[in-house]
Amino acid sequence: MKSDTGTTTPDADSDTDVDVSAACAVNGLVRAYRGADRRAVDDVSFDVRPGEVFGVLGRNGAGKTTLVRMLVGLLRPDDGTVRVAGADVTGRAADAAAHVAYLPQAESALTDMSVRTAVETTARLRGLPRAGARAETADLLAELELTGLAGTRVGKLSGGQRRLAGVAAALAGGRRLLVLDEPTTGLDLDARRAVWRALDRRRAGGAAVVLVTHNVLEAETVLDRVLVLHRGRTVACDTPGRLKERFGGLVRLDLSWRDAPPLSPADLGGDVRATGNRWSVRLPVEDARRALDAVLTGAAYAALDDFGLAPPSLEDVLLACDADSGREESA
């Protein structure tokens, strides 16, 4: 699902102008809250291209929610602009709504409606005539395998079913920019696949997706580009593959022990995270060979239950970006 965009992406140190012809163009967004010791969002710029899945990653407190609320016009920035389909929607929720569909983490406005009514009402609010809204609702419910729940009140659904109904409502009305905050949380494998098939169809028609997620495993498979935030600032913005290249040959060694190992995490070198009987070690390739030699022989091998060797993941990228930013702040 990766796209060959063929253009240069601005990074944290770049002053590259944002492309105003993009599906969405964000330039120099700043937002601070009274009493806070730092800005929630600090000079963030990026563009989202038609047909692209653009990810926003970062730990809790990184500024993702504030950024998204400015992106959809629900929060006015202290500085900077947001343009969607060429229109300035900075701090203008009504103007943004003409172009953007937003799925927040928690959707409370639809809970008293049936699934059918929630989706159809959303389509009507987005300008479809009654007959068109009714037809589109039937198509969406079939596409997301919700037809059997059409008459059920949203508030009575399970968490995963409620999330799926929220996705259906977000897709109503054919908006060209879909801003989705954790859209697949609580969904089983079949439902997740149905959601991404539906999103792929919209992308094929030119719609862009901004995905906010903590699910880095899913993000690995769907993102064309990713923005990494740390304490409100951009620390990286590029394709997942290029971000991983920055690790210069580092690999991840995952170890699972059935018995107490006869060595300590420090014996392996590298960056070690130990959780119970599971260790994850990020280290250069040559050091990984030596570490494997240490654990695949003698008493260590007898205590070993399983192991795996893998290239860096987006989770590793996120951890490294956080570490680099932390070192810069303490310097």
XYZ file of C-alpha atoms in Angstrom:
331
model
C 0.000 0.000 0.000
C 3.004 2.211 -0.266
C 2.885 5.023 -2.800
C 5.767 6.355 -4.877
C 5.167 10.038 -4.327
C 8.338 11.213 -6.019
C 8.518 14.489 -4.075
C 10.673 15.757 -1.245
C 9.183 15.774 2.235
C 10.131 18.536 4.700
C 11.725 17.295 7.899
C 12.145 18.859 11.308
C 15.007 21.079 10.116
C 13.482 22.070 6.776
C 11.955 25.397 5.800
C 10.367 23.909 2.669
C 7.081 25.618 1.747
C 3.957 23.540 2.167
C 2.309 22.497 -1.113
C -0.938 24.449 -1.351
C -2.240 22.095 -4.069
C -2.204 19.163 -1.651
C -5.345 17.560 -0.234
C -4.311 19.222 3.024
C -1.518 21.723 3.672
C -0.454 22.679 7.190
C 1.997 25.529 7.667
C 3.653 26.612 10.919
C 0.911 25.562 13.356
C 1.441 26.756 16.916
C -0.854 26.275 19.899
C -0.182 26.883 23.588
C -2.436 26.419 26.614
C -2.501 28.821 29.538
C -0.369 27.603 32.442
C 1.520 24.997 30.397
C 5.318 24.986 30.506
C 5.610 24.427 26.741
C 3.585 24.706 23.548
C 1.227 21.816 22.838
C 2.027 22.165 19.122
C 5.145 24.043 18.124
C 5.695 25.135 14.494
C 4.410 21.997 12.755
C 4.187 21.908 8.943
C 3.309 19.124 6.514
C 1.183 18.316 3.478
C -1.081 15.371 2.709
C -1.379 14.300 -0.909
C -4.459 12.963 -2.703
C -4.743 9.191 -2.323
C -2.202 9.065 0.510
C -2.384 7.524 3.969
C -0.500 9.968 6.184
C 0.192 8.845 9.735
C 0.607 10.914 12.893
C 2.533 9.026 15.578
C 3.731 10.032 19.015
C 3.429 9.164 22.659
C 0.633 10.488 24.855
C 1.226 14.206 25.309
C 3.077 14.544 22.001
C 0.444 16.965 20.646
C -1.521 14.656 18.334
C -4.998 15.551 19.623
C -4.333 19.295 19.566
C -2.935 19.018 16.039
C -5.954 17.058 14.795
C -8.425 19.480 16.372
C -6.715 22.337 14.514
C -6.660 20.278 11.329
C -10.464 19.877 11.342
C -11.173 23.459 12.416
C -12.315 22.707 15.977
C -9.441 24.656 17.539
C -7.918 27.915 16.347
C -4.108 27.951 16.321
C -2.121 30.779 17.866
C -0.194 30.928 14.601
C -0.085 29.105 11.268
C -2.625 27.992 8.678
C -4.570 24.926 7.571
C -5.719 24.618 3.968
C -7.893 21.758 2.694
C -8.442 21.369 -1.059
C -6.966 24.864 -1.414
C -9.440 26.499 1.003
C -8.242 28.190 4.187
C -10.121 26.435 7.016
C -7.955 27.682 9.877
C -10.148 27.697 12.986
C -13.299 27.438 10.856
C -15.115 24.220 11.703
C -18.014 24.864 9.285
C -15.666 25.504 6.371
C -13.554 22.460 7.244
C -16.667 20.265 7.445
C -17.345 20.939 3.767
C -14.153 19.038 2.914
C -13.215 16.898 5.935
C -14.730 13.868 7.651
C -13.485 13.412 11.218
C -13.699 10.262 13.310
C -12.660 11.077 16.911
C -11.521 8.469 19.414
C -14.854 8.631 21.239
C -18.064 9.311 19.336
C -20.995 10.218 21.607
C -23.318 12.134 19.262
C -24.631 9.013 17.530
C -25.360 6.734 20.481
C -29.126 7.358 20.647
C -29.669 6.704 16.919
C -29.935 3.439 15.060
C -26.943 2.562 12.908
C -28.956 3.292 9.750
C -30.201 6.652 11.054
C -26.727 7.705 12.243
C -25.151 7.112 8.846
C -28.070 8.517 6.848
C -28.279 11.641 9.029
C -24.556 12.252 8.548
C -24.950 11.917 4.794
C -27.864 14.404 4.814
C -25.869 16.881 6.899
C -23.123 16.639 4.302
C -25.464 17.695 1.525
C -26.907 14.518 0.055
C -30.627 14.538 -0.834
C -32.853 12.123 1.077
C -32.899 9.437 -1.638
C -29.162 9.706 -2.206
C -28.417 9.523 1.528
C -30.632 6.463 1.895
C -28.936 4.687 -1.031
C -25.433 5.558 0.177
C -26.268 4.360 3.690
C -27.385 0.984 2.374
C -24.162 0.691 0.359
C -21.967 1.654 3.321
C -23.651 -0.768 5.697
C -23.210 -3.569 3.183
C -19.574 -2.591 2.538
C -18.731 -2.708 6.254
C -20.920 -5.753 6.940
C -23.303 -3.807 9.191
C -26.570 -4.481 7.362
C -27.735 -6.924 10.022
C -27.289 -4.225 12.680
C -28.931 -1.398 10.712
C -31.880 -1.060 13.095
C -29.883 -1.435 16.317
C -29.245 1.625 18.463
C -25.567 2.552 18.335
C -25.372 2.760 22.134
C -26.425 -0.905 22.367
C -23.602 -2.167 20.151
C -20.373 -3.751 21.344
C -17.288 -1.552 21.338
C -16.026 -2.921 18.033
C -19.444 -2.670 16.348
C -19.820 0.905 17.597
C -16.421 1.771 16.124
C -17.426 0.246 12.815
C -20.637 2.311 12.804
C -18.495 5.405 13.423
C -16.336 4.548 10.415
C -19.481 4.157 8.278
C -20.667 7.613 9.357
C -17.235 9.105 8.638
C -17.342 7.723 5.098
C -20.823 9.147 4.413
C -20.960 12.125 2.098
C -17.768 11.388 0.190
C -15.379 13.833 1.858
C -11.951 14.156 0.209
C -9.991 14.227 3.462
C -10.650 11.568 6.106
C -9.139 12.302 9.524
C -9.399 9.091 11.524
C -8.301 8.774 15.149
C -7.734 5.086 16.019
C -10.368 3.861 13.503
C -9.750 0.127 14.049
C -9.582 0.049 17.852
C -11.598 -2.892 19.154
C -12.157 -4.416 15.713
C -11.500 -8.061 14.929
C -9.404 -9.114 11.940
C -12.314 -9.352 9.488
C -13.682 -5.946 10.492
C -10.244 -4.316 10.194
C -9.869 -5.728 6.712
C -13.321 -4.451 5.758
C -12.382 -0.953 6.986
C -9.131 -0.861 5.026
C -10.783 -2.214 1.882
C -13.314 0.605 2.160
C -10.565 3.184 2.691
C -8.571 1.816 -0.250
C -11.584 2.327 -2.498
C -11.814 5.986 -1.424
C -8.066 6.440 -1.896
C -8.334 5.054 -5.416
C -10.802 7.874 -6.075
C -8.363 10.492 -4.738
C -9.410 10.797 -1.099
C -6.600 11.239 1.424
C -6.448 9.691 4.886
C -4.829 11.158 7.986
C -4.436 8.302 10.459
C -3.746 8.923 14.144
C -2.836 5.686 15.866
C -0.870 3.938 18.596
C -1.019 0.669 16.654
C 2.437 0.691 15.071
C 2.020 -2.860 13.745
C -0.985 -1.789 11.688
C 0.727 1.476 10.758
C 3.642 -0.500 9.265
C 1.311 -1.969 6.640
C -0.820 1.051 5.692
C 1.167 4.294 5.947
C 2.677 6.015 2.914
C 4.327 8.695 5.082
C 4.471 9.353 8.786
C 4.863 12.429 10.980
C 6.468 11.737 14.360
C 5.728 14.265 17.110
C 7.576 14.682 20.402
C 6.462 17.267 22.952
C 4.655 19.237 20.252
C 7.453 19.388 17.712
C 8.126 17.490 14.485
C 11.085 15.165 14.956
C 10.658 13.195 11.721
C 8.469 13.232 8.605
C 9.132 10.752 5.826
C 8.205 7.350 4.448
C 8.476 4.455 6.925
C 11.277 2.932 4.836
C 13.391 6.094 4.846
C 12.879 6.575 8.562
C 14.132 3.045 9.188
C 17.203 3.704 7.032
C 18.289 6.303 9.588
C 19.121 3.454 11.960
C 22.209 2.564 9.909
C 22.128 -1.234 10.025
C 20.587 -1.711 13.450
C 18.480 -4.834 13.943
C 16.162 -6.028 16.696
C 16.815 -9.281 18.536
C 13.789 -10.620 20.438
C 14.376 -13.295 23.094
C 11.887 -15.295 25.124
C 13.141 -17.370 28.063
C 11.462 -20.470 29.499
C 13.816 -20.528 32.497
C 15.901 -17.898 34.278
C 18.699 -16.988 31.811
C 22.318 -17.371 32.935
C 23.164 -13.868 31.703
C 21.862 -10.348 32.229
C 20.474 -7.923 29.614
C 23.648 -5.836 29.964
C 25.723 -8.813 28.765
C 24.206 -8.454 25.293
C 25.022 -4.761 24.844
C 22.866 -2.475 22.735
C 19.581 -0.942 23.805
C 17.766 -3.589 25.862
C 14.145 -3.592 27.003
C 13.369 -6.459 29.365
C 9.761 -7.268 30.314
C 9.517 -10.384 32.441
C 10.944 -13.286 30.462
C 10.947 -11.340 27.169
C 13.883 -9.211 26.047
C 14.056 -6.932 23.018
C 17.520 -5.719 22.033
C 18.329 -3.123 19.354
C 21.971 -3.277 18.220
C 24.274 -3.232 15.156
C 24.370 -6.297 12.909
C 27.855 -7.408 14.027
C 26.890 -7.115 17.692
C 23.719 -9.080 16.949
C 25.824 -11.947 15.617
C 27.863 -11.998 18.818
C 24.727 -11.809 20.939
C 23.233 -14.750 19.043
C 26.393 -16.744 19.616
C 26.034 -16.034 23.340
C 22.409 -17.164 23.596
C 22.486 -20.129 21.198
C 25.130 -22.082 23.070
C 25.452 -23.812 26.437
C 23.288 -22.926 29.418
C 21.724 -19.886 27.711
C 20.368 -22.022 24.865
C 18.940 -24.534 27.351
C 16.994 -21.698 29.032
C 15.847 -20.126 25.732
C 12.255 -20.688 24.588
C 12.204 -18.681 21.329
C 14.075 -15.946 19.484
C 13.686 -13.731 16.441
C 15.821 -11.305 14.456
C 14.160 -8.436 12.570
C 14.960 -5.096 10.935
C 13.833 -1.935 12.768
C 10.085 -1.359 13.073
C 8.119 1.878 13.322
C 8.051 1.274 17.066
C 11.865 1.364 17.019
C 11.700 4.580 14.975
C 9.357 6.129 17.534
C 11.583 5.125 20.454
C 14.710 6.420 18.731
C 13.058 9.738 17.840
C 11.970 10.165 21.460
C 15.492 9.355 22.684
C 17.133 11.772 20.236
C 14.738 14.569 21.170
C 15.306 13.924 24.862
C 19.077 14.207 24.426
C 18.683 17.495 22.520
C 16.455 18.951 25.237
C 18.919 18.026 28.000
C 21.980 19.274 26.111
